[in-house]
PDB file of C-alpha atoms in Angstrom:
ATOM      1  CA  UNK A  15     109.841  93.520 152.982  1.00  0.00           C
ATOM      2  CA  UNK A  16     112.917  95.169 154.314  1.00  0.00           C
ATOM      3  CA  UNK A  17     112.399  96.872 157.644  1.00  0.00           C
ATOM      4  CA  UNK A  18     112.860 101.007 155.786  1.00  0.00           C
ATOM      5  CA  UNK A  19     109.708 100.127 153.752  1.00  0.00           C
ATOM      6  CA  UNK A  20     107.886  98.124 156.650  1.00  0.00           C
ATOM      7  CA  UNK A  21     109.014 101.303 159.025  1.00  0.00           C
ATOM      8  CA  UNK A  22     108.348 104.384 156.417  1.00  0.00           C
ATOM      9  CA  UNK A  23     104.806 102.250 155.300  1.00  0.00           C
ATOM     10  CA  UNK A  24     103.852 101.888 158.796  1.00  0.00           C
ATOM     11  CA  UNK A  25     104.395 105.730 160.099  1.00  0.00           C
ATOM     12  CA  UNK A  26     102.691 107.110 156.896  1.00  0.00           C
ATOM     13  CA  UNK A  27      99.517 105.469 157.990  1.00  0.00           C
ATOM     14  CA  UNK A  28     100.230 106.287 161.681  1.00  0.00           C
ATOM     15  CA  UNK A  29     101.057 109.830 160.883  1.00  0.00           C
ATOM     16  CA  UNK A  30      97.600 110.486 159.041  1.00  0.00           C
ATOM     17  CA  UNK A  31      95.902 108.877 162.201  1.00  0.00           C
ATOM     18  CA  UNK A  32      97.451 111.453 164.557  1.00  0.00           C
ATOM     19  CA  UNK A  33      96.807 114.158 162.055  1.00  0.00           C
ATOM     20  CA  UNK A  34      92.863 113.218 161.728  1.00  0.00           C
ATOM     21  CA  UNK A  35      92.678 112.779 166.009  1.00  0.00           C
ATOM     22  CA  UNK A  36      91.588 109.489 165.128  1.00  0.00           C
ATOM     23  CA  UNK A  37      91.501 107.475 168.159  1.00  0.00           C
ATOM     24  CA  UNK A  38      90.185 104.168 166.857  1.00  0.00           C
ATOM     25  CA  UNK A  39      92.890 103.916 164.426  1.00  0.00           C
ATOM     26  CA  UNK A  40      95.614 104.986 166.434  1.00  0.00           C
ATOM     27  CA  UNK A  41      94.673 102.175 168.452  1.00  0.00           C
ATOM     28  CA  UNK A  42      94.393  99.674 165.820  1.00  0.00           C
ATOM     29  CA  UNK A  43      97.940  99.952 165.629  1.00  0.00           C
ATOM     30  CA  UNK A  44      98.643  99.188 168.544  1.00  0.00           C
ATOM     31  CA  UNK A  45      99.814  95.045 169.523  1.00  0.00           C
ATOM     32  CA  UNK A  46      97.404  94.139 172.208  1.00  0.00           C
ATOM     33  CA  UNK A  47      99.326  93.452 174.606  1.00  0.00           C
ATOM     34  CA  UNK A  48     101.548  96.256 174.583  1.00  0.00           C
ATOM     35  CA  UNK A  49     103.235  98.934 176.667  1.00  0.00           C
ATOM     36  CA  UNK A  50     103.157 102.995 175.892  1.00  0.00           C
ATOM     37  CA  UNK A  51     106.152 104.443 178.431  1.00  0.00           C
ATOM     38  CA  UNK A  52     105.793 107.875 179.173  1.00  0.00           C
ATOM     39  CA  UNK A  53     107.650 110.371 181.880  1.00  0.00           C
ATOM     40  CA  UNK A  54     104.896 109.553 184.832  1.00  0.00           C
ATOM     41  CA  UNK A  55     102.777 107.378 183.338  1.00  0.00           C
ATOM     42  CA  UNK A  56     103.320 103.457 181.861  1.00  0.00           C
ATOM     43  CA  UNK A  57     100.925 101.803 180.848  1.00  0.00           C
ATOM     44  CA  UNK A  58     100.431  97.948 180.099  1.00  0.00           C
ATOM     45  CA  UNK A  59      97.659  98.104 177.629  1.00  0.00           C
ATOM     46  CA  UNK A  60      95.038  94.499 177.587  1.00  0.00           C
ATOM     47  CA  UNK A  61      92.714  96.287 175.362  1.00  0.00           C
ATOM     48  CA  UNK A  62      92.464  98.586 172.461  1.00  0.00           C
ATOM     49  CA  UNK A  63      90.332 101.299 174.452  1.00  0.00           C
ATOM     50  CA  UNK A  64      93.258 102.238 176.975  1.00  0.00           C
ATOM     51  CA  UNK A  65      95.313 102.928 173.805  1.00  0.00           C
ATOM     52  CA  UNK A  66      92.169 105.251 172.032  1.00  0.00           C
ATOM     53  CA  UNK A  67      91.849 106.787 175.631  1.00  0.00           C
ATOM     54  CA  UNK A  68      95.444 107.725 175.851  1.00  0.00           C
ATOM     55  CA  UNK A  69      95.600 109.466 172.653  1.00  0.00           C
ATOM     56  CA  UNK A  70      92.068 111.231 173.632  1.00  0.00           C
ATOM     57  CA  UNK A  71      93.488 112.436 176.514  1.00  0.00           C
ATOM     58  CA  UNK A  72      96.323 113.915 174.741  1.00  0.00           C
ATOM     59  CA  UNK A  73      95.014 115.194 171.245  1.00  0.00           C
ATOM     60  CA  UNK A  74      95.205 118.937 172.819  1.00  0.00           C
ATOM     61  CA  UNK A  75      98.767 118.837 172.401  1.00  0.00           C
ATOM     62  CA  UNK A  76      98.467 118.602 168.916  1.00  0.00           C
ATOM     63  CA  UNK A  77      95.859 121.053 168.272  1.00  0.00           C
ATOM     64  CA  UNK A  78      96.783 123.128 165.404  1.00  0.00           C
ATOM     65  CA  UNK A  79      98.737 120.603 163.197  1.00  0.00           C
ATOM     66  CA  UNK A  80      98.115 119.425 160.193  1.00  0.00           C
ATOM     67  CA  UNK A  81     101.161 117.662 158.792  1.00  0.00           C
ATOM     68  CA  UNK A  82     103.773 115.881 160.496  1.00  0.00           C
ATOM     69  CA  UNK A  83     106.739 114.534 159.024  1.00  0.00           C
ATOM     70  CA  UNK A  84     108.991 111.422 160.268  1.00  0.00           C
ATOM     71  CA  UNK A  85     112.840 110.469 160.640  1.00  0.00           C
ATOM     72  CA  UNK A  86     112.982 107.295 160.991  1.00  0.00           C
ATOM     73  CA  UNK A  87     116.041 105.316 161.870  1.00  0.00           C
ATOM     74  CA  UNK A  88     115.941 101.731 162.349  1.00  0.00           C
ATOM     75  CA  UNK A  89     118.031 100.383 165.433  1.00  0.00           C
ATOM     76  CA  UNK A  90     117.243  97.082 164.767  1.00  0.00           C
ATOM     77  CA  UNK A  91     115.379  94.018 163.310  1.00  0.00           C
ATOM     78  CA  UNK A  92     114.628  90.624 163.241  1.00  0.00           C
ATOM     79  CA  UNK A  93     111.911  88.394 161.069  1.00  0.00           C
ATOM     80  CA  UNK A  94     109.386  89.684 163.566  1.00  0.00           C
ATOM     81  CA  UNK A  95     110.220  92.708 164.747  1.00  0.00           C
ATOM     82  CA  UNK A  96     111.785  96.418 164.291  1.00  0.00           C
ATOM     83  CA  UNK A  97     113.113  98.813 166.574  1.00  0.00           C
ATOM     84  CA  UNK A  98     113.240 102.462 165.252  1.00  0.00           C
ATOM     85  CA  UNK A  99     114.121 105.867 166.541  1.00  0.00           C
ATOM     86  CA  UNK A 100     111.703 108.142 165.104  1.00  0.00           C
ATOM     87  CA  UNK A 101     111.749 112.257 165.043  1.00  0.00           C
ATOM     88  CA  UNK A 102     108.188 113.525 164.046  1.00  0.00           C
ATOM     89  CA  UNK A 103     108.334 116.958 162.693  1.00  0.00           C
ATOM     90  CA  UNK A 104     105.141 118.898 162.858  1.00  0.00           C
ATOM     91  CA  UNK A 105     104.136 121.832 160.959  1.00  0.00           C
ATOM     92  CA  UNK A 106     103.802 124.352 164.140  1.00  0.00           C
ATOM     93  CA  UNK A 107     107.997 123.539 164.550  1.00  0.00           C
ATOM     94  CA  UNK A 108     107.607 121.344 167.592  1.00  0.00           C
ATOM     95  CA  UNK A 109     108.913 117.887 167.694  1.00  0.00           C
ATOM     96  CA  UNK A 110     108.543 114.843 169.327  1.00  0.00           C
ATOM     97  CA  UNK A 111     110.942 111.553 170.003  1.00  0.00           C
ATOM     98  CA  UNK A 112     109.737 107.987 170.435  1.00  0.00           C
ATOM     99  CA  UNK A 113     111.037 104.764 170.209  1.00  0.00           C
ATOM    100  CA  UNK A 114     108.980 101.840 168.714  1.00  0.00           C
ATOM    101  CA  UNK A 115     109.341  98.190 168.816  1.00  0.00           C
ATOM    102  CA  UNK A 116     107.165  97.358 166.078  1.00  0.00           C
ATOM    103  CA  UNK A 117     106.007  93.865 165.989  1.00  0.00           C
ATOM    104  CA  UNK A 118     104.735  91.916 162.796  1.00  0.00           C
ATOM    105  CA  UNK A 119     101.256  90.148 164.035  1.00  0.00           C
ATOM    106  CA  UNK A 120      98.772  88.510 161.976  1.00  0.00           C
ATOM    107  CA  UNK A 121      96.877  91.342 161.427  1.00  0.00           C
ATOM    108  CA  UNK A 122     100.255  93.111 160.270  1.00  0.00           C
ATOM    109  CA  UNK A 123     102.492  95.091 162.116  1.00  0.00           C
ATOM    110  CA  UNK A 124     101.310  96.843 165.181  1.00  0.00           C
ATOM    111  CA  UNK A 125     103.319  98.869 168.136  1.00  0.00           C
ATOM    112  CA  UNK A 126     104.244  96.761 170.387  1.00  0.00           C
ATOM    113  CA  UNK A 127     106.352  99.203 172.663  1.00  0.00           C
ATOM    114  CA  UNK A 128     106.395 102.874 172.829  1.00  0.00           C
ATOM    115  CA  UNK A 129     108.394 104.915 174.664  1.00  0.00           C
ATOM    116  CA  UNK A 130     109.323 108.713 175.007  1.00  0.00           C
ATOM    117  CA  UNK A 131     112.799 109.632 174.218  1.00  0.00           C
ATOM    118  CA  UNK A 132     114.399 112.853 175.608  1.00  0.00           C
ATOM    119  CA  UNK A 133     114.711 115.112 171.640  1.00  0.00           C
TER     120      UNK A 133
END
């Protein structure tokens, strides 16, 4: 699989997670261990509930939405992993920008790095 359809796959199924304010599988897509980068706040995740309670903590901010949309632009890949620049678009005209490095386990690919990108 070439790493537009691993990338546009992936989000689609992320994107419905964040829409629903589902924690548990938000973090299911999450590598364990991985690292979420945020002005003021890193951290080093060892287990799926610090990923579910970082995305409780800040489903507030997306109260209100109900669709997001993605740009997605791969930065680069290898066999095992993908780095993309992605622009979510939400339906209240807000936006957000993240980098990824997605990382193919063998549970498929998970987040293995996220970090918040100035828009």
């Amino acid at each position: 699989m070439n790493a537009d359809t691993i990338t546009q796959t992936f989000f689609d199924t992320y994107s419905r997670a964040l829409v629903t304010r589902d924690a548990d599988a938000v973090s299911g897509l999450y590598a364990t261990p991985s690292l979420i980068l945020f002005p003021g706040q890193s951290i080093a995740v060892s287990e799926t509930s610090q990923t579910a309670d970082f995305f409780l903590q800040a489903w507030e901010q997306y109260d209100g939405i109900q669709h997001t949309s993605t740009d997605i632009n791969v930065l680069a890949q290898t066999q095992y992993s993908v780095w993309a620049d992605v622009t979510w678009h939400h339906d209240n005209n807000t936006t957000e920008r993240m980098m990824y490095q997605l990382v193919d386990t063998q549970y498929g690919w998970k987040i293995a790095v996220l970090t918040a990108l100035d828009e």
